Every structure is written in C-alpha cells, then in structure tokens.
Coordinates of C-alpha atoms in Angstrom, one line a residue:
M1 CA 9.7 77.4 75.2
D2 CA 6.5 76.2 76.9
A3 CA 6.3 72.4 77.2
Q4 CA 2.7 72.6 78.3
G5 CA 0.1 72.1 75.5
R6 CA 2.6 70.4 73.2
G7 CA 2.3 66.9 74.5
R8 CA 4.8 67.5 77.3
A9 CA 3.3 68.1 80.7
D10 CA 4.9 68.2 84.1
D11 CA 7.0 71.3 83.3
V12 CA 9.5 69.4 81.3
D13 CA 12.2 71.7 79.8
P14 CA 12.4 70.8 76.0
A15 CA 16.2 71.2 76.3
D16 CA 16.3 68.3 78.8
Q17 CA 14.7 66.0 76.3
W18 CA 17.8 66.1 74.0
V19 CA 20.8 64.1 75.3
L20 CA 24.2 63.5 73.9
N21 CA 24.8 59.9 72.7
P22 CA 28.5 59.2 73.5
N23 CA 28.6 56.4 70.9
T24 CA 27.5 58.6 67.9
G25 CA 28.4 62.1 69.1
E26 CA 24.9 63.2 68.2
Y27 CA 22.0 64.7 70.2
E28 CA 19.0 62.4 70.4
L29 CA 15.5 62.9 71.6
R30 CA 14.7 61.3 75.0
L31 CA 11.0 61.1 75.6
A32 CA 9.4 60.8 79.0
P33 CA 8.1 57.2 80.0
S34 CA 4.6 58.4 79.5
A35 CA 5.2 59.4 75.9
A36 CA 4.9 57.1 73.0
Q37 CA 8.4 55.8 72.2
S38 CA 7.6 55.3 68.6
S39 CA 7.1 59.1 68.0
A40 CA 10.1 61.2 67.1
L41 CA 8.5 64.5 68.0
G42 CA 11.0 67.3 68.8
P43 CA 10.2 70.4 70.7
R44 CA 8.1 72.5 68.5
G45 CA 7.0 76.1 68.6
S46 CA 3.4 76.9 69.4
G47 CA 3.1 79.5 66.8
G48 CA 4.9 82.1 68.9
R49 CA 7.2 84.5 67.2
G50 CA 10.3 86.2 68.4
P51 CA 10.7 89.9 69.0
A52 CA 9.3 92.3 66.4
G53 CA 11.6 93.0 63.5
A54 CA 14.6 95.0 64.5
G55 CA 15.7 98.1 62.8
G56 CA 12.2 99.2 61.9
T57 CA 12.2 96.9 58.9
P58 CA 9.2 95.1 57.7
R59 CA 9.1 91.5 59.0
A60 CA 9.1 88.8 56.3
R61 CA 6.2 86.4 56.7
R62 CA 7.0 83.4 58.9
T63 CA 5.4 80.1 58.3
E64 CA 3.4 79.1 61.4
P65 CA 4.5 75.8 63.0
A66 CA 2.2 72.9 62.6
R67 CA -0.3 73.0 65.5
R68 CA -0.9 70.2 67.9
S69 CA -4.3 68.7 68.1
G70 CA -4.1 68.6 71.9
A71 CA -2.0 67.6 74.8
A72 CA -1.1 64.0 75.3
A73 CA -2.9 62.2 78.1
P74 CA -0.7 60.4 80.6
G75 CA 0.4 57.2 79.0
G76 CA -1.1 58.1 75.7
E77 CA 0.3 58.9 72.3
A78 CA 1.6 62.3 71.5
P79 CA -0.5 63.9 68.7
S80 CA 1.0 63.9 65.2
P81 CA 2.1 67.1 63.6
R82 CA 0.8 68.2 60.2
R83 CA 3.1 67.0 57.4
R84 CA 4.8 69.7 55.4
T85 CA 4.7 69.8 51.7
G86 CA 7.7 68.2 50.2
A87 CA 8.9 66.5 53.5
P88 CA 10.4 63.1 53.1
A89 CA 7.9 60.3 53.9
D90 CA 10.1 58.8 56.5
A91 CA 10.4 62.2 58.2
A92 CA 6.7 62.4 59.1
A93 CA 6.9 62.5 62.8
G94 CA 3.4 61.2 63.4
R95 CA 4.1 57.7 62.0
R96 CA 3.5 54.9 64.4
G97 CA 5.9 52.1 65.2
R98 CA 8.8 53.7 63.3
R99 CA 11.6 55.9 64.3
P100 CA 13.6 57.9 61.7
A101 CA 16.9 56.1 61.1
Q102 CA 19.9 57.6 62.9
K103 CA 22.5 58.8 60.4
K104 CA 26.1 58.0 61.2
G105 CA 28.7 60.7 61.4
K106 CA 29.1 63.9 63.2
G107 CA 26.1 66.2 64.0
K108 CA 25.9 69.4 62.1
K109 CA 26.7 72.6 64.0
V110 CA 24.8 75.8 63.5
L111 CA 26.7 79.0 64.2
V112 CA 24.5 82.1 64.4
W113 CA 26.1 85.6 64.8
T114 CA 23.8 88.2 66.2
G115 CA 24.1 91.9 65.4
G116 CA 24.2 93.2 69.0
T117 CA 26.0 90.3 70.6
L118 CA 28.2 88.5 68.0
A119 CA 27.0 85.3 69.8
F120 CA 28.0 81.9 68.6
V121 CA 25.0 79.5 68.8
L122 CA 25.9 75.9 68.1
V123 CA 23.2 73.2 67.9
G124 CA 24.2 69.6 67.5
T125 CA 21.5 67.6 65.6
S126 CA 20.9 64.2 64.1
A127 CA 18.3 62.7 61.7
A128 CA 15.8 62.5 64.6
A129 CA 15.8 66.3 64.9
Y130 CA 14.0 66.9 61.6
L131 CA 11.1 68.5 63.4
Y132 CA 13.3 70.6 65.5
Y133 CA 15.1 71.9 62.5
E134 CA 11.7 72.9 61.1
H135 CA 10.8 74.6 64.4
L136 CA 14.1 76.6 64.3
N137 CA 13.4 77.6 60.7
D138 CA 10.0 78.9 61.8
N139 CA 11.8 81.1 64.3
I140 CA 13.9 82.9 61.7
T141 CA 12.9 86.2 60.3
S142 CA 14.4 87.4 57.0
V143 CA 14.2 90.4 54.7
S144 CA 15.8 91.1 51.3
D145 CA 19.2 92.7 50.9
D146 CA 17.8 94.4 47.8
G147 CA 20.9 93.6 45.8
A148 CA 23.2 95.5 48.2
G149 CA 25.3 92.3 49.0
T150 CA 27.4 89.9 47.1
G151 CA 24.5 87.4 46.8
G152 CA 26.0 85.1 49.5
F153 CA 29.3 84.0 51.0
S154 CA 31.7 81.6 49.2
K155 CA 34.1 79.1 50.7
D156 CA 36.9 80.2 48.5
R157 CA 37.1 83.8 49.5
A158 CA 37.0 86.0 52.6
I159 CA 33.6 86.6 54.3
N160 CA 32.1 90.0 55.3
I161 CA 29.1 90.1 57.5
L162 CA 27.3 93.3 58.7
L163 CA 26.2 92.9 62.4
I164 CA 23.7 95.5 63.6
G165 CA 22.3 96.1 67.1
T166 CA 19.4 98.5 67.0
D167 CA 18.0 100.8 69.6
K168 CA 14.4 99.8 68.8
R169 CA 12.5 99.3 72.0
T170 CA 10.7 96.1 71.0
G171 CA 10.2 93.1 73.3
T172 CA 8.9 92.7 76.8
G173 CA 10.3 95.1 79.3
N174 CA 12.1 97.3 76.8
E175 CA 9.6 100.1 76.5
G176 CA 11.2 102.1 79.4
Y177 CA 14.6 102.4 77.8
G178 CA 15.2 106.0 76.5
D179 CA 13.5 106.9 73.2
K180 CA 10.6 104.4 73.2
N181 CA 9.5 105.7 69.7
S182 CA 12.9 105.1 68.1
A183 CA 12.6 103.8 64.5
G184 CA 15.5 101.4 65.2
H185 CA 18.7 103.0 64.2
A186 CA 22.1 101.4 63.6
D187 CA 23.1 101.9 67.2
T188 CA 25.8 99.3 67.4
T189 CA 27.5 98.3 64.1
L190 CA 30.3 95.9 63.5
V191 CA 31.7 94.6 60.2
L192 CA 32.9 91.0 60.7
H193 CA 35.7 90.1 58.2
V194 CA 36.8 86.4 58.2
S195 CA 40.0 85.8 56.3
K196 CA 40.0 83.7 53.1
D197 CA 42.2 81.1 54.8
R198 CA 39.9 81.2 57.9
T199 CA 42.8 81.5 60.3
N200 CA 41.8 85.0 61.6
A201 CA 39.0 87.5 61.7
T202 CA 38.5 91.2 62.4
A203 CA 35.4 92.8 64.0
L204 CA 35.4 96.4 63.0
S205 CA 33.2 98.8 65.1
I206 CA 31.6 101.7 63.3
P207 CA 30.8 104.7 65.6
R208 CA 27.1 105.5 65.4
D209 CA 27.8 109.3 65.4
L210 CA 30.3 109.1 62.5
I211 CA 29.4 111.7 59.9
T212 CA 29.3 110.0 56.5
D213 CA 27.3 109.8 53.2
I214 CA 24.3 107.5 52.9
P215 CA 23.7 106.5 49.2
D216 CA 20.4 106.1 47.4
C217 CA 18.8 102.8 48.5
P218 CA 16.5 100.7 46.3
T219 CA 14.2 99.0 48.8
T220 CA 11.6 96.3 48.3
Q221 CA 8.2 97.2 49.6
E222 CA 5.6 94.9 51.3
D223 CA 3.6 94.7 48.0
G224 CA 6.7 93.6 46.1
S225 CA 7.3 97.0 44.4
E226 CA 10.6 98.8 44.6
K227 CA 11.1 102.3 46.1
I228 CA 14.3 104.2 46.0
I229 CA 14.9 106.0 49.3
P230 CA 17.0 109.1 48.6
G231 CA 20.5 109.2 50.0
K232 CA 21.8 111.9 52.4
Q233 CA 25.1 113.6 52.5
G234 CA 27.0 114.4 55.7
T235 CA 24.7 112.7 58.2
R236 CA 25.2 110.4 61.2
F237 CA 25.9 106.8 60.3
N238 CA 23.2 105.4 62.5
N239 CA 20.6 107.1 60.2
S240 CA 21.4 104.5 57.6
L241 CA 18.8 102.3 59.3
G242 CA 15.3 103.1 60.4
Q243 CA 15.3 106.8 59.4
E244 CA 13.0 107.4 56.5
N245 CA 12.2 103.7 56.5
R246 CA 15.7 102.6 55.6
T247 CA 16.3 98.9 55.8
P248 CA 19.5 96.9 56.6
S249 CA 20.3 96.9 52.9
C250 CA 20.8 100.7 53.2
T251 CA 23.3 100.2 55.9
M252 CA 25.0 97.6 53.7
R253 CA 25.4 100.2 51.0
T254 CA 26.6 102.8 53.4
I255 CA 29.3 100.4 54.7
T256 CA 30.4 99.7 51.2
E257 CA 30.6 103.4 50.4
L258 CA 32.5 104.1 53.5
T259 CA 35.0 101.2 53.6
G260 CA 35.1 99.7 50.1
L261 CA 34.0 96.4 51.6
K262 CA 31.2 94.5 49.9
M263 CA 29.0 92.7 52.4
D264 CA 28.0 89.1 52.0
H265 CA 25.2 89.0 54.6
F266 CA 23.6 91.1 57.4
M267 CA 22.2 90.1 60.8
V268 CA 20.1 92.5 63.0
A269 CA 19.1 92.2 66.6
D270 CA 17.3 94.4 69.1
F271 CA 17.6 94.7 72.9
N272 CA 16.2 91.3 73.6
A273 CA 19.1 89.6 71.9
V274 CA 21.5 90.7 74.6
K275 CA 19.1 89.6 77.4
T276 CA 18.1 86.2 76.0
L277 CA 21.5 85.1 74.7
S278 CA 23.4 86.1 77.8
S279 CA 20.9 84.1 79.9
A280 CA 20.9 81.1 77.5
V281 CA 24.7 80.8 77.9
G282 CA 24.4 80.8 81.6
G283 CA 25.7 84.4 82.1
V284 CA 28.7 86.4 80.8
K285 CA 31.7 87.2 83.0
V286 CA 32.7 90.8 83.0
C287 CA 35.3 92.8 84.9
L288 CA 35.1 96.4 86.3
A289 CA 38.1 98.4 87.3
K290 CA 35.9 100.7 89.5
D291 CA 32.4 100.8 91.0
I292 CA 29.7 101.8 88.4
K293 CA 26.3 103.2 89.2
D294 CA 24.7 104.6 86.1
P295 CA 21.1 105.9 86.6
D296 CA 20.6 106.0 82.8
S297 CA 21.4 102.4 82.0
K298 CA 20.4 101.2 85.5
L299 CA 23.8 99.4 85.9
D300 CA 24.8 99.2 89.5
L301 CA 27.9 97.0 90.1
P302 CA 30.9 97.2 92.4
K303 CA 34.5 96.9 91.3
G304 CA 35.6 93.4 90.4
E305 CA 34.4 90.4 88.4
H306 CA 30.7 89.6 87.9
L307 CA 28.6 87.1 86.1
I308 CA 25.8 89.0 84.4
E309 CA 22.8 88.1 82.3
G310 CA 19.4 89.3 81.2
E311 CA 18.5 92.9 82.2
E312 CA 21.9 93.4 83.9
A313 CA 23.7 92.4 80.7
L314 CA 21.7 94.8 78.7
A315 CA 22.5 97.6 81.2
F316 CA 26.2 96.7 81.0
V317 CA 26.4 97.1 77.2
R318 CA 24.2 100.2 77.2
T319 CA 26.1 102.2 79.9
R320 CA 28.5 104.9 78.7
H321 CA 28.4 107.9 81.1
S322 CA 30.2 105.9 83.8
V323 CA 33.1 104.5 81.7
G324 CA 36.0 106.1 79.8
F325 CA 35.2 109.6 78.6
G326 CA 31.5 109.0 79.0
G327 CA 30.7 108.9 75.3
D328 CA 29.8 106.4 72.6
L329 CA 33.4 105.5 71.8
S330 CA 33.8 104.4 75.5
R331 CA 30.7 102.3 75.2
I332 CA 32.1 100.6 72.1
E333 CA 35.1 99.5 74.1
L334 CA 32.8 98.2 76.8
Q335 CA 30.7 96.3 74.3
Q336 CA 33.8 94.7 72.7
Q337 CA 34.9 93.5 76.2
F338 CA 31.4 92.0 76.7
L339 CA 31.5 90.3 73.3
S340 CA 35.0 88.9 73.9
S341 CA 33.8 87.4 77.1
M342 CA 30.7 85.9 75.6
M343 CA 32.7 84.3 72.9
R344 CA 35.0 82.7 75.3
S345 CA 32.0 81.3 77.2
L346 CA 30.3 80.1 74.1
K347 CA 33.4 78.2 72.8
S348 CA 34.1 76.7 76.2
N349 CA 33.5 73.0 77.0
D350 CA 30.9 74.0 79.6
T351 CA 28.7 75.3 76.7
L352 CA 29.6 72.9 73.9
T353 CA 29.0 69.8 76.0
S354 CA 25.7 71.0 77.5
P355 CA 22.6 69.9 75.5
S356 CA 20.4 72.2 77.7
K357 CA 22.5 75.3 76.9
M358 CA 22.8 74.4 73.2
I359 CA 19.1 74.1 72.8
K360 CA 18.4 77.3 74.7
L361 CA 21.0 79.1 72.6
A362 CA 19.4 77.9 69.4
E363 CA 16.0 79.1 70.5
A364 CA 17.3 82.5 71.6
G365 CA 19.5 83.0 68.6
T366 CA 17.0 82.2 65.9
K367 CA 14.3 84.3 67.6
A368 CA 16.5 87.3 68.3
L369 CA 17.7 87.8 64.7
T370 CA 16.5 89.4 61.5
V371 CA 18.8 88.1 58.7
D372 CA 19.0 88.6 55.0
S373 CA 17.1 86.2 52.8
Q374 CA 20.3 84.4 51.6
I375 CA 20.7 82.8 55.0
S376 CA 17.0 82.4 56.0
T377 CA 17.2 78.7 56.9
I378 CA 19.0 76.6 59.5
K379 CA 20.8 74.7 56.6
K380 CA 22.2 77.9 55.2
L381 CA 23.2 79.2 58.6
A382 CA 24.9 75.9 59.3
D383 CA 26.9 76.2 56.1
L384 CA 27.9 79.8 57.1
G385 CA 28.6 78.7 60.7
A386 CA 31.0 75.9 59.5
E387 CA 33.1 78.6 58.0
L388 CA 32.9 81.2 60.8
G389 CA 33.7 78.6 63.4
K390 CA 37.2 77.8 62.0
F391 CA 39.2 80.6 63.5
D392 CA 40.5 80.7 67.0
T393 CA 39.3 83.4 69.4
K394 CA 42.9 84.6 70.0
N395 CA 42.9 85.5 66.3
L396 CA 39.7 87.5 66.4
T397 CA 40.6 91.2 66.7
F398 CA 38.1 93.9 67.8
A399 CA 39.1 97.2 66.3
T400 CA 37.3 100.6 66.2
V401 CA 37.5 102.9 63.2
P402 CA 39.8 105.8 64.1
V403 CA 37.9 109.1 64.3
V404 CA 38.3 112.6 65.7
D405 CA 35.8 115.2 66.9
N406 CA 33.9 116.9 64.1
P407 CA 35.8 120.2 63.6
A408 CA 32.6 121.8 62.2
E409 CA 30.8 121.7 65.5
K410 CA 31.3 124.0 68.5
V411 CA 29.6 121.5 70.8
K412 CA 31.2 118.2 70.1
A413 CA 28.4 115.6 69.3
T414 CA 29.7 113.8 66.2
V415 CA 32.9 112.5 64.8
V416 CA 34.7 112.2 61.4
L417 CA 37.2 109.8 60.1
K418 CA 40.8 110.3 61.2
E419 CA 42.9 110.3 58.0
P420 CA 44.9 108.6 56.7
Q421 CA 44.7 106.1 59.5
A422 CA 41.1 105.1 58.7
Q423 CA 41.9 104.4 55.0
Q424 CA 44.9 102.4 56.0
L425 CA 42.8 100.3 58.3
F426 CA 40.1 99.8 55.6
A427 CA 42.9 98.8 53.1
M428 CA 44.2 96.2 55.5
V429 CA 40.8 94.6 55.9
R430 CA 40.0 94.7 52.2
D431 CA 43.4 93.1 51.4
D432 CA 42.7 90.4 54.0
V433 CA 45.7 91.4 56.2
S434 CA 45.4 90.0 59.8
L435 CA 45.4 92.5 62.6
T436 CA 46.9 89.8 64.9
A437 CA 50.2 88.0 64.8
V438 CA 48.5 84.9 63.4
K439 CA 50.6 82.9 60.9
Q440 CA 49.0 83.2 57.5
E441 CA 48.3 80.1 55.5
K442 CA 48.3 82.0 52.2
K443 CA 52.0 82.2 51.6
K444 CA 51.6 80.9 48.0
E445 CA 49.2 83.7 47.1
K446 CA 51.4 86.4 48.7
A447 CA 54.4 84.9 46.9
A448 CA 52.6 85.0 43.6
E449 CA 51.7 88.7 44.2
A450 CA 55.3 89.6 45.0
A451 CA 56.5 87.7 42.0
R452 CA 54.5 90.0 39.7
L453 CA 56.8 92.8 40.7
K454 CA 60.0 91.0 40.0
G455 CA 61.6 90.8 36.6
T456 CA 62.6 93.2 33.9
K457 CA 60.9 96.6 33.6
A458 CA 60.2 98.4 30.3
P459 CA 61.4 102.0 29.9
A460 CA 58.7 104.5 30.9
S461 CA 58.5 105.8 27.3
E462 CA 57.4 102.3 26.2
V463 CA 54.5 102.0 28.7
R464 CA 51.1 102.2 27.0
V465 CA 48.2 102.6 29.4
R466 CA 44.6 103.8 29.4
I467 CA 43.5 105.4 32.6
L468 CA 39.9 105.1 33.9
N469 CA 38.3 106.7 36.9
G470 CA 36.7 103.8 38.9
G471 CA 35.5 105.7 42.0
A472 CA 38.4 108.1 42.7
V473 CA 37.8 111.8 43.2
A474 CA 36.5 113.5 40.0
G475 CA 39.4 114.7 37.9
S476 CA 41.8 112.0 39.2
A477 CA 42.3 110.3 35.8
Q478 CA 43.3 113.6 34.1
E479 CA 45.5 114.5 37.0
T480 CA 47.3 111.2 36.9
L481 CA 47.7 111.4 33.1
S482 CA 49.4 114.8 33.4
W483 CA 51.6 113.6 36.1
L484 CA 52.7 110.4 34.2
Q485 CA 53.3 112.3 31.0
V486 CA 55.1 115.4 32.4
Q487 CA 56.9 114.1 35.4
E488 CA 57.4 110.4 34.8
G489 CA 57.9 110.2 31.0
V490 CA 54.9 107.8 30.4
T491 CA 54.0 109.6 27.2
K492 CA 52.0 106.8 25.7
S493 CA 49.2 107.2 28.1
E494 CA 45.6 108.5 27.7
N495 CA 42.5 109.4 29.7
A496 CA 39.7 106.8 28.9
G497 CA 37.0 108.4 31.1
N498 CA 35.0 106.6 33.7
A499 CA 34.9 102.9 34.4
E500 CA 31.6 101.0 34.0
Q501 CA 31.6 100.0 37.6
P502 CA 33.3 101.6 40.6
L503 CA 36.1 99.7 42.3
A504 CA 37.2 99.7 45.9
R505 CA 40.8 99.2 45.0
T506 CA 43.0 100.5 42.1
T507 CA 43.9 97.8 39.6
L508 CA 46.2 97.5 36.7
E509 CA 45.2 94.9 34.1
Y510 CA 47.7 93.8 31.5
G511 CA 48.2 91.2 28.8
P512 CA 50.7 88.3 28.6
D513 CA 53.2 90.4 26.7
E514 CA 52.9 93.5 28.9
A515 CA 54.3 92.2 32.2
D516 CA 57.5 94.3 31.9
Q517 CA 55.4 97.4 31.2
A518 CA 53.2 96.6 34.2
R519 CA 56.2 96.3 36.5
R520 CA 57.5 99.7 35.4
L521 CA 54.1 101.4 36.0
A522 CA 53.7 99.7 39.3
E523 CA 57.0 101.0 40.4
I524 CA 56.1 104.5 39.3
M525 CA 52.6 104.5 40.8
G526 CA 53.6 102.7 44.0
L527 CA 51.2 99.7 43.3
S528 CA 51.4 96.5 45.3
G529 CA 51.5 93.1 43.6
A530 CA 47.9 92.6 44.6
A531 CA 46.9 95.5 42.3
L532 CA 48.4 93.8 39.3
K533 CA 45.9 91.7 37.4
P534 CA 47.2 89.4 34.7
G535 CA 44.5 89.4 32.0
K536 CA 44.2 90.8 28.5
S537 CA 45.3 94.0 26.9
V538 CA 42.9 96.5 25.2
T539 CA 43.2 98.7 22.2
N540 CA 44.1 102.4 22.7
S541 CA 43.0 105.3 20.6
Q542 CA 45.9 104.7 18.2
G543 CA 44.8 101.1 17.7
L544 CA 47.7 99.7 19.7
P545 CA 47.5 97.2 22.6
A546 CA 47.6 98.9 26.0
M547 CA 47.1 98.1 29.7
T548 CA 44.2 99.4 31.7
L549 CA 44.7 101.4 35.0
T550 CA 41.5 101.8 36.9
L551 CA 41.7 104.3 39.8
G552 CA 39.6 102.9 42.7
K553 CA 38.2 104.5 45.8
D554 CA 41.5 104.0 47.5
F555 CA 43.3 106.3 45.1
E556 CA 44.6 109.3 47.0
G557 CA 46.3 111.3 44.3
A558 CA 49.1 111.1 41.6
G559 CA 52.3 110.0 43.2
V560 CA 50.8 108.7 46.4
P561 CA 51.8 105.0 46.9
L562 CA 48.9 102.5 47.1
T563 CA 50.6 99.6 48.9
T564 CA 48.7 98.1 51.8
P565 CA 50.1 98.8 55.2
A566 CA 51.6 95.8 56.9
K567 CA 51.1 97.2 60.4
V568 CA 48.0 98.5 62.1
P569 CA 48.2 102.3 62.6
D570 CA 49.1 103.2 66.2
E571 CA 45.9 105.3 66.5
V572 CA 43.6 102.2 66.0
Q573 CA 42.2 100.8 69.3
K574 CA 42.2 97.1 69.1
S575 CA 42.0 94.0 71.3
T576 CA 41.8 90.2 70.8
A577 CA 38.9 88.1 72.0
D578 CA 41.1 85.9 74.2
K579 CA 42.1 88.7 76.5
V580 CA 40.3 89.5 79.7
E581 CA 40.0 93.3 80.2
C582 CA 38.4 95.4 82.9
A583 CA 36.1 98.3 82.1
K584 CA 37.6 101.6 83.4

C-alpha cells in the first residue's frame, strides 16, 4: 500500500500504524504525532485493484474505496472519508473529537485460503478497524458459482473448498512466463476437505493432465443472462477452466463429477498470489536434496535449505524438469512441500504476533483472490476462517489422486485414474475418513452407524426393496435386481428406474419396521452402516411397504462390497503439513 496521498506522508508503512494492545489482545490504530488523534482512519486503498481476474473469468464489479480529498498537512487533520450508505453513525471515521469505542473481547481472525498457495491470512481487528474492514472488502473480487456449489459451508458438517491456481499471466512481471496468451486454465488444483469434527483435513491434488469428462456448465454472463457451455468428454482436467470461457463453477462441476464431492466454495489465484504472499510472510523455507538450475522456470538454487519469496518462490513452484521424473506429477510434490512450509510459517508465533506481517498478509491475500459470491466479504471469510483454523497442521494430509499413464497414447502426455485406488481414496474423503492417525472425535456417530448393522436379520425371501439407479452405470439397477433374485433369493425386489437426483454414494432408506430387512440386505450387498438411512418406507408395485435402494456413483457392480476403506491405498502419495521434506 502507498501511504503517500492518503494523509500519511514520510513513507510510513500502514502496517506499522497498527499495534497489538497487550491489555485487550486487539490491534489498534496508532497515528503519527502530526495526525489528528480524534480520527480513526485506517489504511485505505486508493482505488487500486488487485491482479486481473484469475482463470479468465469476468471480474465482478468492485466498489471503489472512498477517495481522500487530499493529503494532510503537517500538524493538520486527516481528511474525512465519504460515509457509506448504511454505515453506523458512530463508525463515520471523519467525526471530530470522538473515537469509536473499543469493544472488549478477542479480535476476530480472518483466514483466507488461496488457490495456488493455500495461504492462511489472519488479521486481528477491533472496533477501530471499521474502515480497514471496508478497505479489505474493496480488495475482494467475486464471481458466481452458478449453482454448482452447496450454497455455502455449514458448521455442522464437513467443508469442501476448491482451490485453483491458474496459469494466466496477469500481473506485473508475469508476461514472460511461457504461454502469455493462456486463457487461465486449472493449472494447480486442490480439493480441501475439512472434517466435520474439525480435527483433520485433506488437501487432494488433481493432476492437470488427467483425462476426465467436463459436464455442461450453466454460466452467468456479464449482462445477467445464462449461457450453457457444452461439456466435453475425455479431455484434460485443466480445460475445465478458461477454455471456451469456462468459469470456476465449471471446475466445481467437474470435481463433483469426478470425485462425488460437492464443493461449498472456490478460491482462485494467479501467479501474483505466490509472489505477494510468500513475500508478505517474510519468505518460505524450502529444502533441496540437489542443486537445481532450471532454464524454463528460472530457478537456480544449490543443494540445501533456502528462504525464498517473490519471483524466486514462483520459480520454485513452477519448476518441474529438474525434479523427480520431470513431469507435472513431480511438480505437484514440490508444490505440496512448498505449501506445507508456508503453512508452518503462517501458523508460527513469528507471524501471528507480528502486526506488520498480519496487515501485509491481509492486503496480499484479499487482492490475490477471486472467490465465489458466498464468501465475498471479510465477515464471511472470517466465519469460514474460524472453522478452517481449528485443525492442527500435523493432521493436514496432502495427497495426490493416483493415476497411470494414458494407455491410449503412444507418446505419454496425459494420465487416467488408477483404479480401484482412486475410487477408494474418493470414498474415504467423502466419508470423512482421516488420512492421518488423528484421533477422531465422532465416535458416537461411528458407533451409531455400526449399531445399524447389529441385530436380527430377516430372511432374504422377506426383504422387499425397490431399486433405483442414482448415478451408477446404465443398466446397474436391472443387473442388481437379477443378481438379488437369482443368486441371493431376494425375490420381492423390483426395478424402479432412475432416481430423481444422482447420488455420490449408494444408500438404503428404510422404515421403522424394516430394520431387520435392511440389515439382511446390507449384509448381502456389502453396505456399510453409513449407507443405511433410517427414514420411511415406500409402496412397491404390489401396494406393499418396501425399502428404497439407490445405486450411487460409487456402485461398482452387483456383489461388489461398498464399505469405505479404513486405510489409504499404498499407491496414494501423501504427506502431512508438519513434516519437512527436501525436493529431489
């Protein structure tokens, strides 16, 4: 931020004007002796905007910050800002002889996750920071999720956030990196899953060259109209953003199609996010197991530990030819090491107790992001941050979706899912199973699920069930019906066609008097307690009460058990954020 022209001459860093009051635990504004002490002006933006919208998406309109009427003369009053409509009267910073009352209690913490950097940005504030809150709000750019998400996270369930780092060459000094005309593809993609009990989290990396299907994508246009961008079968995952003017909502839909996980929010960042955030935190420690000199990324570092920031940090996360096997999968490992180190730095006391770093991080974080409209204010980000900040870094696992070279290619350039390991990993994340050894705090819920499988079981011949296809392969309902009737003796079963809505997971809903039937069918089908949903029975074609079995996207065929794995497949590469690793 530029202190000049905002009532703060003498090259005063705005971050230095906010100090921690040890008596209240809040950050308070400290004005220079020449400034009017009755004014509560916080560091405001001058109308400047952050980097252009990442991912080739249309930028939502930002409200310009209130402009100053001029710089304050030495010893004179700082000019008053224009009052915002709806602002509390006492919050008007231009009032003379009155300071906004300091509220008691702990300052709020804002936790912002960036797509390319997964950076925690925490800003301690107090009542005196009203204007600074408004300034940060002005920094944020948001676009619609076009109904692709859940409508927002909830405190009583797990949280899923799509984090995207694009290859769009926006921002000063980024034009020279590779394809300067890139539309901004999903170059680095992570799905952050935070457990329902907030004790652990998983950051799942999606390879950009993964061959997958992109569904049709309803997209809001600048004039408010809706346009459906046609989907595409068998294409690179990174084409889910930027290509054919696809927005982050298209990537959200692609992730749901691929993993069965419904996203709550998305955050997108371009190259500048890595540079500005790594500098704001005072540099990120990295370790190299060998000398690296990559002419493509411009990274030139000897073996050993280094503190990197800015352009050097960007070069580190972009390099791939000099590490591992020299491909995108090796670069993913490097990026995960970088993110782990950054998180350790951001949660350290050196950062959390430094007002200067906190303010710089808030500035960099809010300018670097494009977020969905559900979290387009500091207040909403603060609410989300309060939930995301609860887990310990040792219980954050970075994992990469298991893949193999595309067998359809002679020259290996793309990858496909490695099965069944990929589906097993997706099932673990969907079912909120920690990939670390963290002690779960949801024993009651697990015990309740297990209890559904215990008790008497009705004979197979007495089980009445209607079978619906809710996202499984076409023909699965009929295949299952035949298998149940012919091989398992469940003769009172029938094919009820397609479900109204597709489901990620197979479920069996049953009425109060059908628990014994549900337990028998669960045993036959290999269903877990989580798949059993106590509810109500329906009427079958004979007019008799029956259960409803809906085959979800996780269904792999009649007779294939659908229990969630308790252990991560050996083929899944994973690491925890508390471990220091050296790039090889």
